[in-house]
Short mmCIF file of C-alpha atoms in Angstrom, two decimals:
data_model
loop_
_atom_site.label_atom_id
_atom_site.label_comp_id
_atom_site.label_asym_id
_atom_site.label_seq_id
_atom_site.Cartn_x
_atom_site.Cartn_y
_atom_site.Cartn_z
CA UNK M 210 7.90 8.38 14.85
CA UNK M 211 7.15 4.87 14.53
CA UNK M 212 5.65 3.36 11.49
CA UNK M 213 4.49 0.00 10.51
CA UNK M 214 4.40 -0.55 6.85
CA UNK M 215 2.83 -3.95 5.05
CA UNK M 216 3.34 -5.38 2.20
CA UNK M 217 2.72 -8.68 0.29
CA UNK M 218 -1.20 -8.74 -0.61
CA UNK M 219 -2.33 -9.26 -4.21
CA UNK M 220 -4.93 -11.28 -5.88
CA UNK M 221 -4.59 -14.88 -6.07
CA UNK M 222 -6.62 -17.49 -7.09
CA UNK M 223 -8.07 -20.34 -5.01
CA UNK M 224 -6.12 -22.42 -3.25
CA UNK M 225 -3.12 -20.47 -4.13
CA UNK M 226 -0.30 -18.45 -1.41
CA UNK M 227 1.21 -15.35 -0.39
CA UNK M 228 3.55 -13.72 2.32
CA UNK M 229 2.59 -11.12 3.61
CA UNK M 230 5.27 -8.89 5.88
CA UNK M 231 4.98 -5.73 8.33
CA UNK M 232 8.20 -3.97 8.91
CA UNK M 233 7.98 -1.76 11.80
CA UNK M 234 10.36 0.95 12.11
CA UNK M 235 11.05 4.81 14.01
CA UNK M 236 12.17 5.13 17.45
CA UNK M 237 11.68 1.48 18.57
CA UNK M 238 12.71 0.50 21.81
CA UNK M 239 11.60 -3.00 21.86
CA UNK M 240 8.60 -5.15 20.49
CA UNK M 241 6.25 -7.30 22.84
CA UNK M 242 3.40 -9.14 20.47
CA UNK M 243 2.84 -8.38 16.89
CA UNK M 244 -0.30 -9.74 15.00
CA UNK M 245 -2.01 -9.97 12.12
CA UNK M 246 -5.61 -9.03 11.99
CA UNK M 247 -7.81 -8.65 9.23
CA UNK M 248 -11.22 -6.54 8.06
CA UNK M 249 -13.93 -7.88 5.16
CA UNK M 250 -16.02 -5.81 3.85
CA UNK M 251 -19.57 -4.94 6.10
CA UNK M 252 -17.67 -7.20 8.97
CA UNK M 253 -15.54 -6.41 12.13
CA UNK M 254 -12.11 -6.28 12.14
CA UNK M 255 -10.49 -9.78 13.79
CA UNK M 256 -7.81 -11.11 14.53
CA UNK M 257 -5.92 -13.87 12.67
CA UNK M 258 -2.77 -14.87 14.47
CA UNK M 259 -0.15 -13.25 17.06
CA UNK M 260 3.46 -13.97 18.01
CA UNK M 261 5.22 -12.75 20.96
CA UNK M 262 8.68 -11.75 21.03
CA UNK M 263 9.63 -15.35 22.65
CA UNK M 264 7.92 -17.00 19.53
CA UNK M 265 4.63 -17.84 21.64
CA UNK M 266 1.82 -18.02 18.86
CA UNK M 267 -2.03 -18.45 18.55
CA UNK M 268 -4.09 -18.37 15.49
CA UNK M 269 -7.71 -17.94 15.05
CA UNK M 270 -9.23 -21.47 14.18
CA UNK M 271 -10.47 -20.36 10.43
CA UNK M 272 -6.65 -20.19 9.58
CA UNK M 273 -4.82 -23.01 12.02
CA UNK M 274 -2.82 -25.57 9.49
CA UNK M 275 -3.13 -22.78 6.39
CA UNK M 276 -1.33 -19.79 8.08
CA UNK M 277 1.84 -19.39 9.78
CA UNK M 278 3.03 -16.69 11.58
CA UNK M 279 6.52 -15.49 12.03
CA UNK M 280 8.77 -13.04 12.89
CA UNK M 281 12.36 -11.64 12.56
CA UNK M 282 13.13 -9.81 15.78
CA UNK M 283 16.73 -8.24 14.58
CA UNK M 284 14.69 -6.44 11.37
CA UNK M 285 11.75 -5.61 13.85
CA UNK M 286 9.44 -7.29 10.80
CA UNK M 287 6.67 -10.03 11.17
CA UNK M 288 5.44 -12.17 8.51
CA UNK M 289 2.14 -14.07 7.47
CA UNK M 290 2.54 -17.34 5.20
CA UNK M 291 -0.85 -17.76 3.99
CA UNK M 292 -1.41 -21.05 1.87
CA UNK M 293 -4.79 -23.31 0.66
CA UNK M 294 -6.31 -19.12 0.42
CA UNK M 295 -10.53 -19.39 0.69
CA UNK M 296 -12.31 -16.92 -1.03
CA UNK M 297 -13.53 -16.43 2.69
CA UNK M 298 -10.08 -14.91 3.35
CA UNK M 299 -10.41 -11.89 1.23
CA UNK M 300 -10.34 -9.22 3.40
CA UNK M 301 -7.70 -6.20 4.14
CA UNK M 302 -4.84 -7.39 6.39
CA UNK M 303 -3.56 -5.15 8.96
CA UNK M 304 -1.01 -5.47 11.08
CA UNK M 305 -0.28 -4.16 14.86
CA UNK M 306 2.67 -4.02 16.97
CA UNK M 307 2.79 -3.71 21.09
CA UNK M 308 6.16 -1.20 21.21
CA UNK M 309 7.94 0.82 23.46
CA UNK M 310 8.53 3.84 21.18
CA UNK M 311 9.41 7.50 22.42
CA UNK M 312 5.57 7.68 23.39
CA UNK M 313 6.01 4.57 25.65
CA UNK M 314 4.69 1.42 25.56
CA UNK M 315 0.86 1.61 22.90
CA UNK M 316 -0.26 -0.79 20.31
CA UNK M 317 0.65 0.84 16.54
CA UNK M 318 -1.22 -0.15 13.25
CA UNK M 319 -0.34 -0.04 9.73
CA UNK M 320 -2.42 0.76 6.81
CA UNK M 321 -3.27 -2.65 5.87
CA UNK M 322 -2.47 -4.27 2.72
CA UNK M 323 -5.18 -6.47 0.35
CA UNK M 324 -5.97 -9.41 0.14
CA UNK M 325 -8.54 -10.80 -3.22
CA UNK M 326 -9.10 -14.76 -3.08
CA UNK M 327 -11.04 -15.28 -6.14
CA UNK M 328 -10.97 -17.21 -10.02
#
């Protein structure tokens, strides 16, 4: 089965950094666009920023210049460099791969990991 794992939240203080990372793994065929969205509490779920397996990338405009998105195709693992951190950003990062896997090609989600902006 497939699996996408991330890892890399914490809390950190204003203005401050972290990388987060989302190794996908299982019976992977091949990887089309992975992304990064995130959830705040009492809000929707959006997205942050996406990369396609050619290296095309978008980012929503709240993060553009303070996030960078990134991926390592031979370890099947994407990464989020988040710098300049708002307190808006606290929220729970997930992350979501589009995957052939042994159920064809579907989107996959993992777990989400946390991220606390605050002094």
């Amino acid at each position: 089965q497939v699996q996408l794992v991330e890892s890399g939240g914490g809390l950190v203080q204003p203005g401050g950094s972290l990388r987060l990372s989302c190794a996908a793994s299982g019976s992977i065929y091949g990887i089309y666009t992975m992304g990064w969205y995130r959830q705040a509490p009492g809000k929707q779920r959006e997205l942050v920023a996406t990369i396609t397996r050619e290296g095309r990338i978008t980012y929503v405009d709240s993060v553009r210049g303070r996030f960078t998105i990134s991926r390592d195709n031979a370890k099947n693992t994407a990464y989020l460099q988040t710098s300049s951190l708002k307190p808006e950003d606290t929220a729970l990062y997930y992350c979501k791969a589009n995957l052939w896997g042994v159920d064809g090609l579907r989107d996959y989600w993992g777990q989400g990991t946390q991220v606390t902006v605050s002094s």
